[in-house]
Coordinates of C-alpha atoms and ligand atoms in Angstrom, one line a residue:
X210 CA 25.4 -18.2 -7.4
X211 CA 21.5 -18.5 -7.8
X212 CA 19.7 -15.2 -6.9
X213 CA 22.9 -12.7 -7.1
X214 CA 22.2 -9.3 -8.1
X215 CA 23.9 -8.4 -11.7
X216 CA 23.8 -5.0 -13.0
X217 CA 21.4 -6.3 -16.0
X218 CA 18.8 -6.2 -12.9
X219 CA 19.3 -2.4 -12.5
X220 CA 18.6 -2.4 -8.8
X221 CA 19.0 1.0 -7.1
X222 CA 18.4 2.4 -4.1
X223 CA 18.2 5.8 -2.9
X224 CA 21.0 7.5 -0.6
X225 CA 17.9 8.2 1.5
X226 CA 17.2 4.4 2.0
X227 CA 19.6 2.3 2.7
X228 CA 21.3 5.8 4.5
X229 CA 18.2 6.0 6.8
X230 CA 19.3 6.0 10.6
X231 CA 16.2 5.0 11.9
X232 CA 14.6 8.5 12.8
X233 CA 11.1 8.6 13.3
X234 CA 8.5 10.8 14.7
X235 CA 8.8 8.6 18.4
X236 CA 12.5 8.3 18.5
X237 CA 15.8 9.4 17.4
X238 CA 18.6 7.8 15.4
X239 CA 19.8 4.3 16.3
X240 CA 22.1 4.0 13.4
X241 CA 25.5 6.2 12.4
X242 CA 24.8 8.9 9.4
X243 CA 26.5 7.4 6.6
X244 CA 28.2 9.5 4.3
X245 CA 27.4 9.6 0.4
X246 CA 30.7 8.2 -0.4
X247 CA 30.1 5.7 2.5
X248 CA 26.8 4.4 1.0
X249 CA 28.0 4.2 -2.3
X250 CA 30.4 1.6 -1.2
X251 CA 28.2 -0.4 0.8
X252 CA 25.6 -0.5 -2.4
X253 CA 28.8 -1.8 -4.2
X254 CA 29.4 -4.4 -1.7
X255 CA 25.9 -5.7 -1.8
X256 CA 25.9 -5.9 -5.5
X257 CA 23.5 -3.1 -6.3
X258 CA 23.7 -1.4 -10.0
X259 CA 22.8 2.2 -9.1
X260 CA 22.5 5.0 -6.4
X261 CA 19.6 7.6 -6.3
X262 CA 19.5 11.0 -4.6
X263 CA 18.0 14.1 -3.4
X264 CA 19.6 17.1 -3.9
X265 CA 20.5 17.6 -0.6
X266 CA 21.0 14.2 0.3
X267 CA 24.5 14.8 -1.2
X268 CA 24.5 18.4 -1.1
X269 CA 23.5 20.4 2.3
X270 CA 21.0 22.8 1.5
X271 CA 23.4 25.5 2.8
X272 CA 26.6 24.3 1.1
X273 CA 28.9 26.9 -0.2
X274 CA 29.7 26.9 -4.1
X275 CA 33.3 25.3 -3.1
X276 CA 31.7 22.6 -0.8
X277 CA 29.4 21.5 -3.3
X278 CA 32.4 21.2 -6.1
X279 CA 34.5 18.8 -3.4
X280 CA 31.1 16.5 -2.2
X281 CA 30.4 16.1 -6.0
X282 CA 33.5 15.5 -7.0
X283 CA 34.2 13.1 -4.1
X284 CA 31.0 11.3 -5.2
X285 CA 32.0 10.9 -8.5
X286 CA 35.3 9.5 -7.7
X287 CA 33.0 6.8 -5.5
X288 CA 30.9 6.1 -8.4
X289 CA 34.1 5.3 -10.4
X290 CA 35.5 3.1 -8.2
X291 CA 32.6 1.0 -7.8
X292 CA 31.0 1.4 -11.1
X293 CA 27.6 2.2 -9.8
X294 CA 25.7 4.6 -11.4
X295 CA 23.0 7.7 -11.1
X296 CA 19.9 6.8 -13.4
X297 CA 17.4 9.0 -11.1
X298 CA 17.3 12.0 -9.2
X299 CA 14.8 14.3 -7.5
X300 CA 14.6 17.3 -5.4
X301 CA 14.3 17.6 -1.2
X302 CA 10.9 20.1 -1.7
X303 CA 9.9 18.6 1.9
X304 CA 12.6 18.8 4.5
X305 CA 13.2 22.7 5.2
X306 CA 10.9 24.5 6.9
X307 CA 10.0 26.9 3.8
X308 CA 8.4 24.0 2.4
X309 CA 6.0 23.5 5.7
X310 CA 2.9 24.3 3.5
X311 CA 3.8 22.9 -0.1
X312 CA 6.3 24.0 -2.9
X313 CA 4.8 24.3 -6.2
X314 CA 1.2 24.7 -4.5
X315 CA 2.5 26.7 -1.9
X316 CA 0.1 30.0 -1.4
X317 CA 3.5 32.0 -1.3
X318 CA 4.8 33.3 -4.7
X319 CA 8.3 33.5 -3.0
X320 CA 8.0 29.7 -2.1
X321 CA 6.8 28.4 -5.2
X322 CA 9.7 30.8 -6.9
X323 CA 12.2 29.2 -4.8
X324 CA 10.8 25.8 -5.3
X325 CA 11.6 26.1 -9.4
X326 CA 14.9 27.8 -8.3
X327 CA 15.7 24.9 -6.2
X328 CA 14.7 22.0 -8.8
X329 CA 16.5 23.5 -11.7
X330 CA 19.7 23.6 -9.4
X331 CA 18.8 19.8 -8.5
X332 CA 18.3 19.3 -12.0
X333 CA 21.6 20.7 -13.1
X334 CA 23.2 18.3 -10.4
X335 CA 20.9 14.9 -11.2
X336 CA 22.0 15.7 -15.1
X337 CA 25.6 16.2 -14.0
X338 CA 25.7 12.8 -12.1
X339 CA 24.0 10.8 -15.3
X340 CA 20.3 10.5 -14.1
X341 CA 18.2 10.2 -16.8
X342 CA 14.8 10.2 -15.0
X343 CA 14.1 13.1 -12.2
X344 CA 11.5 12.1 -9.9
X345 CA 8.9 14.6 -8.5
X346 CA 7.3 13.5 -5.2
X347 CA 5.9 16.2 -3.6
X348 CA 5.5 15.0 0.2
X349 CA 4.5 18.7 1.4
X350 CA 1.7 19.8 -1.6
X351 CA -1.2 19.1 0.5
X352 CA -3.6 20.6 3.1
X353 CA -4.5 19.6 6.6
X354 CA -7.6 21.7 6.5
X355 CA -9.2 23.2 3.2
X356 CA -9.5 26.4 4.8
X357 CA -6.1 27.6 3.8
X358 CA -5.4 26.1 0.5
X359 CA -7.6 26.2 -3.2
X360 CA -7.4 23.1 -4.4
X361 CA -7.9 24.3 -7.5
X362 CA -5.1 26.9 -7.4
X363 CA -3.2 23.6 -6.4
X364 CA -3.2 21.9 -9.6
X365 CA -3.1 25.0 -11.7
X366 CA 0.5 25.9 -9.7
X367 CA 1.7 22.4 -10.1
X368 CA 0.6 22.6 -13.9
X369 CA 2.3 25.7 -14.5
X370 CA 5.3 24.5 -12.5
X371 CA 5.8 21.4 -14.3
X372 CA 5.4 23.3 -17.7
X373 CA 7.9 25.6 -16.5
X374 CA 10.3 22.9 -16.0
X375 CA 10.0 20.7 -18.7
X376 CA 10.9 24.5 -21.0
X377 CA 13.8 24.5 -18.8
X378 CA 15.2 21.0 -19.6
X379 CA 14.4 21.6 -23.0
X380 CA 16.3 24.9 -23.4
X381 CA 19.3 22.9 -21.8
X382 CA 19.0 20.0 -24.2
X383 CA 19.1 17.8 -21.1
X384 CA 18.0 14.1 -22.0
X385 CA 15.8 14.1 -19.1
X386 CA 12.0 12.5 -18.7
X387 CA 10.1 13.6 -15.2
X388 CA 8.3 10.5 -13.2
X389 CA 5.6 12.1 -10.9
X390 CA 5.1 9.9 -7.9
X391 CA 1.7 10.1 -6.0
X392 CA 0.9 9.6 -2.3
X393 CA -2.5 9.8 -0.7
X394 CA -1.3 11.2 2.4
X395 CA 1.5 11.9 5.3
X396 CA 3.6 14.2 5.9
X397 CA 0.4 16.1 4.8
X398 CA -3.2 15.1 6.3
X399 CA -4.1 15.2 2.5
X400 CA -1.8 15.2 -0.6
X401 CA -3.1 16.7 -3.9
X402 CA -2.8 14.3 -6.3
X403 CA -3.3 11.3 -4.5
X404 CA -2.6 8.5 -6.4
X405 CA -0.9 7.5 -9.7
X406 CA -4.8 7.5 -11.6
X407 CA -4.9 10.9 -10.5
X408 CA -1.1 11.9 -11.8
X409 CA -2.1 9.9 -15.2
X410 CA -4.8 12.2 -15.7
X411 CA -2.8 15.2 -15.0
X412 CA 0.1 14.5 -17.0
X413 CA -2.6 14.8 -19.9
X414 CA -3.2 18.5 -19.3
X415 CA 0.7 19.5 -19.6
X416 CA 2.3 21.1 -22.5
X417 CA 4.9 18.6 -22.8
X418 CA 3.0 15.6 -21.7
X419 CA 5.2 13.0 -23.6
X420 CA 7.9 13.8 -21.4
X421 CA 6.4 13.3 -18.3
X422 CA 5.6 9.9 -16.8
X423 CA 4.7 8.2 -13.5
X424 CA 6.8 6.5 -10.4
X425 CA 4.1 4.7 -8.5
X426 CA 5.6 3.4 -5.0
X427 CA 4.0 0.1 -3.9
X428 CA 3.4 1.2 -0.3
X429 CA 1.8 4.9 -1.2
X430 CA -0.9 2.5 -3.4
X431 CA -1.2 0.5 -0.6
X432 CA -2.1 3.0 1.8
X433 CA -5.1 4.4 0.0
X434 CA -6.0 0.5 -0.4
X435 CA -5.6 -0.2 -4.0
X436 CA -4.1 -2.7 -5.9
X437 CA -1.1 -1.7 -7.2
X438 CA -0.4 -4.1 -10.1
X439 CA -3.2 -2.7 -11.7
X440 CA -2.4 1.2 -11.1
X441 CA 1.0 -0.5 -13.1
X442 CA -0.7 -2.1 -15.6
X443 CA -2.9 1.2 -16.5
X444 CA 0.7 3.3 -16.4
X445 CA 2.2 0.7 -18.4
X446 CA -0.5 0.9 -20.9
X447 CA -0.3 4.5 -21.1
X448 CA 3.0 4.5 -21.8
X449 CA 4.0 6.3 -18.6
X450 CA 5.8 3.6 -16.4
X451 CA 9.2 5.9 -16.3
X452 CA 9.9 4.4 -13.0
X453 CA 8.8 2.3 -9.9
X454 CA 9.5 2.4 -6.4
X455 CA 9.3 -1.0 -4.9
X456 CA 8.8 -1.9 -1.1
X457 CA 5.8 -2.8 1.0
X458 CA 4.1 -2.4 3.7
X459 CA 0.3 -3.9 5.2
X460 CA -2.7 -2.1 4.5
X461 CA -4.3 1.1 6.0
X462 CA -1.0 1.8 7.8
X463 CA 1.4 5.1 7.6
X464 CA 4.1 4.8 5.3
X465 CA 5.8 1.9 6.2
X466 CA 9.0 1.2 3.6
X467 CA 9.5 -2.3 4.5
X468 CA 11.8 -4.4 2.4
X469 CA 10.4 -5.6 -0.7
X470 CA 8.3 -8.8 -0.5
X471 CA 8.6 -8.9 3.4
X472 CA 4.4 -8.3 3.5
X473 CA 2.5 -9.7 0.7
X474 CA 4.1 -12.2 -0.9
X475 CA 1.5 -12.5 -3.5
X476 CA 1.3 -9.0 -4.7
X477 CA 4.9 -9.0 -5.3
X478 CA 4.9 -12.1 -6.9
X479 CA 2.3 -10.8 -9.7
X480 CA 3.9 -7.2 -9.9
X481 CA 7.3 -9.1 -10.5
X482 CA 5.6 -11.2 -12.8
X483 CA 3.9 -8.6 -15.0
X484 CA 7.2 -6.4 -15.0
X485 CA 9.2 -9.3 -16.5
X486 CA 6.3 -10.3 -19.0
X487 CA 6.0 -6.9 -20.5
X488 CA 9.9 -5.9 -20.4
X489 CA 9.5 -3.0 -18.2
X490 CA 13.4 -2.0 -19.1
X491 CA 13.3 0.6 -16.5
X492 CA 15.5 0.6 -12.8
X493 CA 13.8 -1.4 -10.2
X494 CA 14.1 1.3 -7.3
X495 CA 14.2 0.1 -4.0
X496 CA 12.8 2.5 -1.9
X497 CA 12.4 1.1 1.7
X498 CA 14.3 1.2 4.9
X499 CA 15.4 -1.5 7.2
X500 CA 13.6 -1.9 10.2
X501 CA 14.7 0.1 13.3
X502 CA 15.7 -2.5 15.1
X503 CA 18.8 -2.7 13.0
X504 CA 22.5 -1.9 12.5
X505 CA 24.3 -1.4 10.0
X506 CA 24.8 -5.1 8.8
X507 CA 21.1 -5.2 9.4
X508 CA 21.0 -2.6 6.1
X509 CA 22.7 -4.6 4.0
X510 CA 20.9 -7.8 5.2
X511 CA 17.6 -5.3 4.1
X512 CA 19.3 -4.8 0.9
X513 CA 20.0 -7.7 -0.3
X514 CA 16.7 -9.1 0.6
X515 CA 15.2 -6.7 -1.4
X516 CA 16.9 -7.8 -4.5
X517 CA 17.0 -11.5 -3.6
X518 CA 13.3 -11.3 -3.2
X519 CA 13.0 -9.9 -6.8
X520 CA 15.1 -12.4 -8.5
X521 CA 13.5 -15.1 -6.5
X522 CA 10.1 -13.7 -7.6
X523 CA 10.9 -13.6 -11.1
X524 CA 12.4 -17.1 -11.2
X525 CA 8.9 -18.3 -9.8
X526 CA 7.2 -16.0 -12.4
X527 CA 9.4 -18.4 -15.0
X528 CA 8.1 -21.8 -12.8
X529 CA 4.3 -20.5 -13.5
X530 CA 5.2 -20.1 -17.2
X531 CA 6.5 -23.4 -17.1
X532 CA 4.3 -25.2 -14.6
X533 CA 2.0 -27.6 -17.3
X534 CA -1.0 -27.7 -15.0
X535 CA -0.9 -24.3 -14.2
X536 CA -0.7 -23.5 -18.3
X537 CA -3.7 -26.0 -18.6
X538 CA -6.0 -24.3 -16.5
X539 CA -4.8 -20.9 -17.9
X540 CA -6.0 -22.5 -21.4
X541 CA -8.9 -23.5 -20.2
X542 CA -9.6 -20.1 -18.4
X543 CA -8.6 -18.1 -21.3
X544 CA -10.1 -20.0 -24.2
X545 CA -11.5 -18.2 -27.6
X546 CA -15.3 -18.4 -27.7
X547 CA -14.7 -17.4 -31.7
X548 CA -18.6 -17.3 -32.3
X549 CA -18.6 -14.3 -30.0
X550 CA -14.8 -13.1 -30.5
X551 CA -16.4 -12.1 -34.1
X552 CA -18.9 -9.8 -32.7
X553 CA -16.8 -8.1 -30.7
X554 CA -13.7 -5.2 -31.7
X555 CA -14.1 -2.1 -33.9
X556 CA -17.8 -0.9 -34.5
X557 CA -19.3 -1.5 -37.9
X558 CA -23.1 -1.1 -38.5
X559 CA -23.5 -5.1 -39.4
X560 CA -21.4 -6.2 -36.8
X561 CA -23.9 -4.5 -34.5
X562 CA -27.3 -5.4 -36.5
X563 CA -26.0 -9.1 -36.0
X564 CA -24.6 -8.9 -32.3
X565 CA -28.3 -7.1 -31.7
X566 CA -29.8 -10.3 -32.8
X567 CA -27.7 -12.8 -31.4
X568 CA -29.1 -15.5 -29.0
X569 CA -27.1 -15.6 -25.8
X570 CA -27.4 -18.9 -23.4
X571 CA -27.2 -16.9 -20.4
X572 CA -27.8 -19.8 -17.9
X573 CA -25.0 -21.7 -19.9
X574 CA -22.6 -19.5 -19.6
X575 CA -22.4 -19.0 -16.0
X576 CA -23.0 -22.3 -15.4
X577 CA -19.6 -23.4 -15.7
X578 CA -17.3 -22.3 -12.8
X579 CA -14.1 -20.2 -13.5
X580 CA -11.7 -22.6 -11.3
X581 CA -10.0 -19.7 -9.9
X582 CA -10.0 -21.1 -6.5
X583 CA -7.6 -24.3 -8.2
X584 CA -5.8 -21.8 -9.6
X585 CA -5.2 -19.7 -6.8
X586 CA -4.1 -22.6 -4.7
X587 CA -1.4 -23.5 -7.1
X588 CA -0.2 -20.3 -7.2
X589 CA 0.0 -20.6 -3.3
X590 CA 1.7 -24.0 -3.6
X591 CA 4.2 -22.4 -6.1
X592 CA 5.1 -19.7 -4.4
X593 CA 5.5 -21.6 -0.9
X594 CA 8.3 -24.0 -2.7
X595 CA 6.2 -27.1 -3.2
X596 CA 5.4 -27.2 -6.5
Ligands
GLT282 C1 10.8 10.2 0.7 C2 8.9 9.4 0.3 C3 9.4 8.1 -1.3 C4 10.0 9.6 -2.4 C5 11.3 10.1 -1.9 C6 11.6 11.0 -3.3 S1 11.7 10.7 -1.1 O1 11.3 9.2 1.2 O2 9.0 8.7 1.2 O3 8.6 8.0 -1.6 O4 10.1 8.5 -3.3 O5 11.4 12.2 -3.1
MN283 MN1 7.3 5.6 0.7
MN284 MN1 8.9 6.5 -3.1

């Protein structure tokens, strides 16, 4: 069957995504709460490859040691029965009231220490389940008023925590990489390290920068009004695209976490095309949830839709490459001007000297139209299925 998800596509969902019962700040749950084992079976039914989790999506925060062991055993059995894997794990450092003013950036040393303790335990759990990527989303690491927290301390505390946890992973000899996820706001008024670009700069200040990359989320960059593809390209260029959260939403909204491709077809297309073109080999993780209008069947429609959309766009990317008219236009647009390209590249004094004297016909160069209108319309036609 066409557009059928296969393990090689590495489609994953969080327990918190398909398990989202539809509660929001204005209303109660509209769907039953599914157990982790039920969610694993649901994901297997729709054809996902893997399931990701926060520590407390699986093990309640107050569980005893024996409850933890039973829950983990049942979960592992469900994984075995279905063949699903756990490629990524993370810590819930936002739900419990202790984190009301942050975790790693809290002003309270007891909270910061507890956040480290909780994360080390959650790392142990993730590794036990097979995770090789560990995500950090600091939902509460921010402020409503800058009167209370010093943003400089926040960056330093965040660095201290990351350095501590990298050392922990090394001391345990775990095969685990960290992926930092940015978000500009919500649930805090403002969240520190607000975008993927901030994260990339921060990572370079860490003791073990090689272990740490990013987990950009499409909706989060759109909340900040940014071009997700451009951020992904920069992360890829830096060798830091360790994970990706695919979803969708309109610009300048709250975190809508819609089905992948539900809103911005073109952005989703160019993103998929990029991931496939560069050979991104990590998980395609859908960090989204079904509309609040849906029941459990609707949740399955949602999950199937995320994967189907990805595969349709992947197919469209192949069509784009095979389209003679599009390719001819691209060839024209990207034509090499060898008389100028020999003046570019690595500096040498001779080249600089020649370049300084080189005559440029500014008028002739700028008179030529670039045909992006034509190309963009061809892309639209392709996406709409009439090419
Ligand atoms: C939360 C958040 C997501 C993060 C998850 C990982 S939890 O749902 O909105 O963007 O990726 O902590
Ligand atoms: Mn989100
Ligand atoms: Mn996310």
